[in-house]
Tab-separated table of C-alpha atoms in Angstrom:
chain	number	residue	atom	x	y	z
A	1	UNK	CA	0.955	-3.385	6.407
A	2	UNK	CA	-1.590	-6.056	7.228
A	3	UNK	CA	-0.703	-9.186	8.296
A	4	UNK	CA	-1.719	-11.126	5.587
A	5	UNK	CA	0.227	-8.727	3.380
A	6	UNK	CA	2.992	-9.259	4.977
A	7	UNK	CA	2.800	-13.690	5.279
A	8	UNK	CA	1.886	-13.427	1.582
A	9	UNK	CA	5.110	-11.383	0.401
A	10	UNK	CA	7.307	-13.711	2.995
A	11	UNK	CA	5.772	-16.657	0.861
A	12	UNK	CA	5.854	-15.140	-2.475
A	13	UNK	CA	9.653	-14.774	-1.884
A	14	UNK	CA	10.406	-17.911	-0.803
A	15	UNK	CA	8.461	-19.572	-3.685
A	16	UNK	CA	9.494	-17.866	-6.063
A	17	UNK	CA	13.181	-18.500	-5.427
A	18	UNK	CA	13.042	-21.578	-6.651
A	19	UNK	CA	14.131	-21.209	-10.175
A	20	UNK	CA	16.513	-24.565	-10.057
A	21	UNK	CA	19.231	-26.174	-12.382
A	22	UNK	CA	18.828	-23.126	-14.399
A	23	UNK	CA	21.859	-22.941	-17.317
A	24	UNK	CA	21.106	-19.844	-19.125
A	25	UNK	CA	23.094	-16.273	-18.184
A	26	UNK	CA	19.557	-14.689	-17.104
A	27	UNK	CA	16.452	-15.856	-16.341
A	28	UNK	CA	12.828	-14.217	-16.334
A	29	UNK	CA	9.743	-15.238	-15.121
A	30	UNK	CA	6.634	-14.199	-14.443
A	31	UNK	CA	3.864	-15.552	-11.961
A	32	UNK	CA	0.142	-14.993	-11.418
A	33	UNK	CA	-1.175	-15.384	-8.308
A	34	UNK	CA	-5.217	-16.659	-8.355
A	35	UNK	CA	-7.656	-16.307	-5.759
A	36	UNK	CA	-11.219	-17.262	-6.332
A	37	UNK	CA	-10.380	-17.039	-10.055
A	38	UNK	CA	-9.092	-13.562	-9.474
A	39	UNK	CA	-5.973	-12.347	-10.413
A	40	UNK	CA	-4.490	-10.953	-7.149
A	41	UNK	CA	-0.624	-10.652	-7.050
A	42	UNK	CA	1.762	-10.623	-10.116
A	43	UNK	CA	5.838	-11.009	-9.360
A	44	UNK	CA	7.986	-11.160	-11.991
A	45	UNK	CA	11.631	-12.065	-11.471
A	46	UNK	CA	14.566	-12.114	-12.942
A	47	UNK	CA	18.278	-13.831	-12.168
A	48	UNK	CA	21.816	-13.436	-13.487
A	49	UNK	CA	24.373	-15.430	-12.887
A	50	UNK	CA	27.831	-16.273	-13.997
A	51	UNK	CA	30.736	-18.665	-12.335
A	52	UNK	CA	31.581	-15.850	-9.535
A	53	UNK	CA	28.617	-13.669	-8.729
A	54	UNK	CA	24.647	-13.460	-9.192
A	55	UNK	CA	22.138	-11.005	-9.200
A	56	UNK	CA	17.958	-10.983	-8.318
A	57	UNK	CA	15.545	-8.714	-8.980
A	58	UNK	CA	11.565	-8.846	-8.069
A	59	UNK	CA	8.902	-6.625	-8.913
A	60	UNK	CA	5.847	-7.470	-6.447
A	61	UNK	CA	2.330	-5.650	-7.065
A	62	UNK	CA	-1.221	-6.252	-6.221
A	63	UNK	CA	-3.527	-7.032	-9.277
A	64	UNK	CA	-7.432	-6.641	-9.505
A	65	UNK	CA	-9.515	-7.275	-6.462
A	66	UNK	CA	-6.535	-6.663	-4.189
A	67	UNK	CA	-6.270	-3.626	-5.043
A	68	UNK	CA	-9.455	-2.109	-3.363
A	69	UNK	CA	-7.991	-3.526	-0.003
A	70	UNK	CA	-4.502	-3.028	-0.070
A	71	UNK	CA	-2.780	-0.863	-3.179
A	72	UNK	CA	0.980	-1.564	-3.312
A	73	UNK	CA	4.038	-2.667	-5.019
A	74	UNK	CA	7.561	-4.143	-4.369
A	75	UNK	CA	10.770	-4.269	-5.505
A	76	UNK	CA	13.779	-6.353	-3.989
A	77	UNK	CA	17.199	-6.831	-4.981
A	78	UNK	CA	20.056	-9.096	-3.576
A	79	UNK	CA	23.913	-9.600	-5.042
A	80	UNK	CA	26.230	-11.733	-3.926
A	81	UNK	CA	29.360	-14.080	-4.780
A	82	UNK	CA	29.525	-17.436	-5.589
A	83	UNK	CA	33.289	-19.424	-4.530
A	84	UNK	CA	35.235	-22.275	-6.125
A	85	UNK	CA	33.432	-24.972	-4.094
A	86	UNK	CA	29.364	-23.305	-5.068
A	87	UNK	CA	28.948	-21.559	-1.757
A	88	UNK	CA	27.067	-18.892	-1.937
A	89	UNK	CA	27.774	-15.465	-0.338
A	90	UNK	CA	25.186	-12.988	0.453
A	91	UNK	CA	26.224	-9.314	0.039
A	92	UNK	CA	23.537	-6.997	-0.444
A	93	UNK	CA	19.914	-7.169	-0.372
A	94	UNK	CA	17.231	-4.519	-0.923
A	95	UNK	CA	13.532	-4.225	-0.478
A	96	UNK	CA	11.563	-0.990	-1.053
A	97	UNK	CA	7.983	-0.016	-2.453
A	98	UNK	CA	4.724	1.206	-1.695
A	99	UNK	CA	2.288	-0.750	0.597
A	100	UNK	CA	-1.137	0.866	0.965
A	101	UNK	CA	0.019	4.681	1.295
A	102	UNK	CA	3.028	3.905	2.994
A	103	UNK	CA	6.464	3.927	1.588
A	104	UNK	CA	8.941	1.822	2.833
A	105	UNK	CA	12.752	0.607	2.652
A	106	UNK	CA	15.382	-2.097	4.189
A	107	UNK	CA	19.058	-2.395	3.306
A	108	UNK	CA	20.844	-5.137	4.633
A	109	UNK	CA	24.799	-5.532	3.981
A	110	UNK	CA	26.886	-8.304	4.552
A	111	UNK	CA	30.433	-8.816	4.995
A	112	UNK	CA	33.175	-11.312	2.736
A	113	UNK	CA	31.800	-13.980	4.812
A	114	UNK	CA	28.124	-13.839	4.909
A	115	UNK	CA	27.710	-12.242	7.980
A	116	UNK	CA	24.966	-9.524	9.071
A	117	UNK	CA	27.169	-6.084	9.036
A	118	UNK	CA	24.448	-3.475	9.173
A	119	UNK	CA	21.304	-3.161	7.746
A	120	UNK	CA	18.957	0.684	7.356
A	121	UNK	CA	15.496	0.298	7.708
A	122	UNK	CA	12.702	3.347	6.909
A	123	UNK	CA	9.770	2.661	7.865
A	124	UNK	CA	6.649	3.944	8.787
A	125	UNK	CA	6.414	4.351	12.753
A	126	UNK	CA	2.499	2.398	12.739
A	127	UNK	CA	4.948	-0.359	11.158
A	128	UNK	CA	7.224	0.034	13.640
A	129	UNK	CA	5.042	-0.261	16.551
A	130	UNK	CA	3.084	-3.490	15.148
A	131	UNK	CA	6.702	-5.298	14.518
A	132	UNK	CA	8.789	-5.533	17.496
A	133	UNK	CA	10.759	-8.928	17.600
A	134	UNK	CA	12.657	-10.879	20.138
A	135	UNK	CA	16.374	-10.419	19.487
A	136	UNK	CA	18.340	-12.203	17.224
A	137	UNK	CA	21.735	-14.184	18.618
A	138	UNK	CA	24.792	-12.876	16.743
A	139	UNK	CA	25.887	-16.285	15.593
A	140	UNK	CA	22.715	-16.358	13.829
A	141	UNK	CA	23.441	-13.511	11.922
A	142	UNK	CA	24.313	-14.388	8.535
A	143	UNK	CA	23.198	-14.622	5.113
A	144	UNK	CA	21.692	-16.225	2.953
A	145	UNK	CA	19.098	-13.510	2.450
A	146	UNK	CA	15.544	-14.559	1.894
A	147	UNK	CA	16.350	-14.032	-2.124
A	148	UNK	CA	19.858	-15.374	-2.246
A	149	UNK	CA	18.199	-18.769	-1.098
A	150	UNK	CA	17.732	-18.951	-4.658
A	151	UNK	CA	21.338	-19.622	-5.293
A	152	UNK	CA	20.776	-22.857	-3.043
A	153	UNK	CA	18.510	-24.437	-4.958
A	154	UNK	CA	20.892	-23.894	-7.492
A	155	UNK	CA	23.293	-26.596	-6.613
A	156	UNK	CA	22.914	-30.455	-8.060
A	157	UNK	CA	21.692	-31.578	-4.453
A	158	UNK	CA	19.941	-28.439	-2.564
A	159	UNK	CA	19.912	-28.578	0.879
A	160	UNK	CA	16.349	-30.534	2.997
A	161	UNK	CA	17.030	-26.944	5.175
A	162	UNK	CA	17.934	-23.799	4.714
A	163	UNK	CA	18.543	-20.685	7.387
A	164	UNK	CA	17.417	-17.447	5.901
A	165	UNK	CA	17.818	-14.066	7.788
A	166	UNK	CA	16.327	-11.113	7.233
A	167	UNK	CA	17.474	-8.675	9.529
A	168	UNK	CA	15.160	-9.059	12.389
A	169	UNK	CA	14.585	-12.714	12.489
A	170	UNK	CA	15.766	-16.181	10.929
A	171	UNK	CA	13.268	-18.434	8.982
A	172	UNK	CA	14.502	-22.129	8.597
A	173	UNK	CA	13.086	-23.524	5.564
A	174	UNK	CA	12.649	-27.298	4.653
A	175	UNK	CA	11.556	-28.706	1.327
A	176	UNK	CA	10.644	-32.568	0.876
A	177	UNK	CA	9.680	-33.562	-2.387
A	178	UNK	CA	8.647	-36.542	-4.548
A	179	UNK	CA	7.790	-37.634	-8.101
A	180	UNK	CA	4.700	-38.371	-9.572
A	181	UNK	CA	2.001	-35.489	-9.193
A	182	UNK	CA	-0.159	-34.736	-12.421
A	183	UNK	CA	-1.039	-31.073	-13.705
A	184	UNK	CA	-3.862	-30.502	-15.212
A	185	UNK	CA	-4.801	-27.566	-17.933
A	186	UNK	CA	-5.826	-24.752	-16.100
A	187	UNK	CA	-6.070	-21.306	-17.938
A	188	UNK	CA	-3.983	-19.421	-15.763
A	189	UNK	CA	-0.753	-21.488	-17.065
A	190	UNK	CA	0.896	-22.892	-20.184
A	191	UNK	CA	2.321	-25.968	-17.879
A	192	UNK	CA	0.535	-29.183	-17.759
A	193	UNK	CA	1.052	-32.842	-17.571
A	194	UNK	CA	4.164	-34.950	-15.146
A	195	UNK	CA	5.426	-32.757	-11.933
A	196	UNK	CA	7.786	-33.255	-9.099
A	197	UNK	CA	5.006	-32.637	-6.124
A	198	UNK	CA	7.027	-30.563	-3.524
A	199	UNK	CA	6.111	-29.709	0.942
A	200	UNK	CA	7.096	-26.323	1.924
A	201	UNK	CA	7.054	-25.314	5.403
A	202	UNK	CA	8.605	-22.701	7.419
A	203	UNK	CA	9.273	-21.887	10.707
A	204	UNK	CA	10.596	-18.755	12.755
A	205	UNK	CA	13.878	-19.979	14.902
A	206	UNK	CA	14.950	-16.584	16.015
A	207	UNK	CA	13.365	-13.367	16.204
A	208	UNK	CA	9.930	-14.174	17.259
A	209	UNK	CA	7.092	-11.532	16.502
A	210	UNK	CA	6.381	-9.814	19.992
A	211	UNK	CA	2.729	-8.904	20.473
A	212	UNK	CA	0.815	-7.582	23.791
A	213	UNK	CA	-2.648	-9.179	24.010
A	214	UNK	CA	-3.996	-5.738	22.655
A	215	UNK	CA	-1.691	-6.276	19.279
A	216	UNK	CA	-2.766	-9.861	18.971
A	217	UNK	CA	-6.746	-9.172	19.589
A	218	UNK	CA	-6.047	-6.098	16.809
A	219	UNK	CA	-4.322	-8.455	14.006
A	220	UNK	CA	-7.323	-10.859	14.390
A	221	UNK	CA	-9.618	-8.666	13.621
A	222	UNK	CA	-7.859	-7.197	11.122
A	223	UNK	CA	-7.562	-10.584	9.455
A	224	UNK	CA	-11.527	-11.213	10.061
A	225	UNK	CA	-12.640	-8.185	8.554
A	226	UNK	CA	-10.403	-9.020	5.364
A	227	UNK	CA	-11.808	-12.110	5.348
A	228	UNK	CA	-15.333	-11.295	5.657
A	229	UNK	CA	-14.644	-9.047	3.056
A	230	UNK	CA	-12.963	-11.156	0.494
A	231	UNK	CA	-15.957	-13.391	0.994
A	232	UNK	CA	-18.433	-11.150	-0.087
A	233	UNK	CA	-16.473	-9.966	-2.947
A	234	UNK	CA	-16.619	-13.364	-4.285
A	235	UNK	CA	-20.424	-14.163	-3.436
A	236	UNK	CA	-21.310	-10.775	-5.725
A	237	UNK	CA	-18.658	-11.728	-8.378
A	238	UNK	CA	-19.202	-15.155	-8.614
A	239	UNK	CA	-15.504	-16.238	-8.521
A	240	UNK	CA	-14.356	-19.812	-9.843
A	241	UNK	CA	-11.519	-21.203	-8.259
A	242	UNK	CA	-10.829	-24.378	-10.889
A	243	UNK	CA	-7.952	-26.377	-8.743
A	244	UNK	CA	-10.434	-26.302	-5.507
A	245	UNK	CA	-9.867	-29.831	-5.397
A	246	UNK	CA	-6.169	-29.990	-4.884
A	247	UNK	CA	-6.932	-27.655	-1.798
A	248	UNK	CA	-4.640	-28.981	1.053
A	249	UNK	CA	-2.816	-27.931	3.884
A	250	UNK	CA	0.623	-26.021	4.105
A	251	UNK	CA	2.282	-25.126	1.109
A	252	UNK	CA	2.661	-27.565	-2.080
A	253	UNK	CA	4.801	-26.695	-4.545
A	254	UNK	CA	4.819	-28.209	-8.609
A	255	UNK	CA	8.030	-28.195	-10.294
A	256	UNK	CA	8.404	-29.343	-13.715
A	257	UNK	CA	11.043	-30.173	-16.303
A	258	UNK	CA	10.583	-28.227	-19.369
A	259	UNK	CA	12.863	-29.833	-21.620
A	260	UNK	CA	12.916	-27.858	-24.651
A	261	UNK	CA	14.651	-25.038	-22.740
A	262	UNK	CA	16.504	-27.087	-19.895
A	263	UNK	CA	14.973	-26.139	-16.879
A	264	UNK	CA	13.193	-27.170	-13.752
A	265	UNK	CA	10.792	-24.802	-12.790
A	266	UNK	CA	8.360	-24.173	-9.917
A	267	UNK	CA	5.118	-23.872	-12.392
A	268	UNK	CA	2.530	-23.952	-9.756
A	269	UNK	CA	2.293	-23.209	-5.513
A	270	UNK	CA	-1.217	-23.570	-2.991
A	271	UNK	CA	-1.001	-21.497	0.315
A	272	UNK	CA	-3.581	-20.258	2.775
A	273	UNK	CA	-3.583	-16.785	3.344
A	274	UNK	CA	-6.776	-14.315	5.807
A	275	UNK	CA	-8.920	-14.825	2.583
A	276	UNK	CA	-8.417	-18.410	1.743
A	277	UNK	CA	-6.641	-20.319	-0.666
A	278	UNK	CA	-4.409	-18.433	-3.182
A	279	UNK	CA	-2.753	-20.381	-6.234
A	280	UNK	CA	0.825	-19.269	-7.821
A	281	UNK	CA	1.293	-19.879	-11.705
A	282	UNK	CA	3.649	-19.988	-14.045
A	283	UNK	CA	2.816	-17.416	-16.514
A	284	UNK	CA	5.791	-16.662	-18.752
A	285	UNK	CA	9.110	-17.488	-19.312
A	286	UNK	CA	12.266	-16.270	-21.200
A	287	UNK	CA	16.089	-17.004	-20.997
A	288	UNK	CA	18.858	-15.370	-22.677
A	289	UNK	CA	18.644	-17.276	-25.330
A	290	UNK	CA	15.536	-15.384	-26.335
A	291	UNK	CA	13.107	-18.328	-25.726
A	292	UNK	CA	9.978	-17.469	-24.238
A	293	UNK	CA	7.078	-19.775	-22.653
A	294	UNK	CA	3.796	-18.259	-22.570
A	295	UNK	CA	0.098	-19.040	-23.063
């Protein structure tokens, strides 16, 4: 798995989870993600909840262009509880699939608490050897899982950071957001009009990524070669990317209210990735009260 793969699934996640204030039983949503004007990833998730528990699921696959440099496809999973006072428990969290040829699987279980019991991991042993971590401090262990964050952002007043583990390293995530961004009409999405403009950022506090000089000289030009790549894909194909101008560093994130079915939504996302910018939209959206949003 590529390193680009692997930064653009870690963000994918963590955007997607953000599916706040939501009121219905279960939740689906779909997302396109756009680079150059190309369809590249799709993710569709979906989220059920009631007073005591909750349940995730995301299917992850490449779309189009992507797939001539890496064919694959995801699907993760994560239960948990929910107690009197809204805290959220993790208790289980899968993710398997298929990443260019190589099948893959990690199980993580937690206890009554939160914290990191055990966790099975199969893996292919070129994976293996390109993803040796610094170890992770036991008090550090616990959930919530990089999908049970969801359940955060749940709450009236989600937290300005959240700790998310994963089993071989903890991600602290902080969101600072403000009123007052405009969306225009873009083809890709149904959404336009008055957004909540949101910062994401992320940063490794446990569990740093080991690499010898021979590792780090090998991602690089890994990541080079994709990007030279990508590039001339888009010179033959003539790509358009049509929100070039909102291009900006780190990760901004549009949330809007869509009143008619009582939601605040992430509807749109900008990150960098090996080959550039790549743009998340909100495709399509239905509750279990059978309403859909789509184009």
């Amino acid at each position: 798995m590529t390193a680009f793969i692997i930064r653009t699934l870690a963000s994918l996640i963590a955007i997607i989870s953000m599916a706040a204030n939501a009121t219905a039983e279960r939740v689906e949503a779909t997302y396109n993600f756009i680079w150059n004007g190309f369809v590249v990833f799709t993710a569709e998730a979906v989220l059920e909840q009631s007073s005591a528990s909750y349940a995730i699921n995301m299917n992850v696959r490449t779309r189009g262009v992507m797939r001539l440099f890496n064919r694959g496809e995801g699907d993760l999973s994560a239960v948990g509880t929910i107690g009197p006072d809204g805290q959220i428990v993790a208790r289980h969290y899968v993710s398997k699939g298929r990443w260019s040829g190589d099948d893959y699987r990690k199980e993580l279980f937690f206890d009554e608490t939160g914290k990191f019991i055990r966790w099975e991991r199969d893996w292919p042993d070129e994976w293996l050897e390109d993803y040796e971590r610094a170890a992770v401090p036991e008090i550090m262990q616990y959930g919530p899982d990089g999908l049970s964050f969801l359940m955060l952002l749940l709450t009236e007043s989600p937290p300005a950071a959240t700790r998310v583990f994963d089993g071989d390293h903890v991600m602290e995530i902080r969101l600072a957001c403000a009123r007052g961004s405009e969306l225009k009409d873009s083809r890709h999405s149904p959404i336009k009009g008055a957004a909540t403009k949101c910062q994401f950022e992320s940063e490794t506090v446990a569990g740093e990524l080991i690499e010898t000089e021979e590792q780090q000289q090998k991602r690089l030009k890994e990541e080079e070669k994709a990007r030279k790549k990508a590039e001339r894909y888009a010179r033959r194909h003539q790509g358009e990317d049509e929100d070039a101008e909102e291009d900006e560093a780190g990760i901004p994130i549009w949330l809007q209210q869509i009143e008619e079915l009582g939601y605040t939504l992430p509807v749109r996302a900008s990150f960098k990735s090996d080959w550039g910018t790549i743009r998340m939209y909100l495709k399509e959206l239905k509750t279990s009260d059978g309403v859909h949003l789509k184009p």
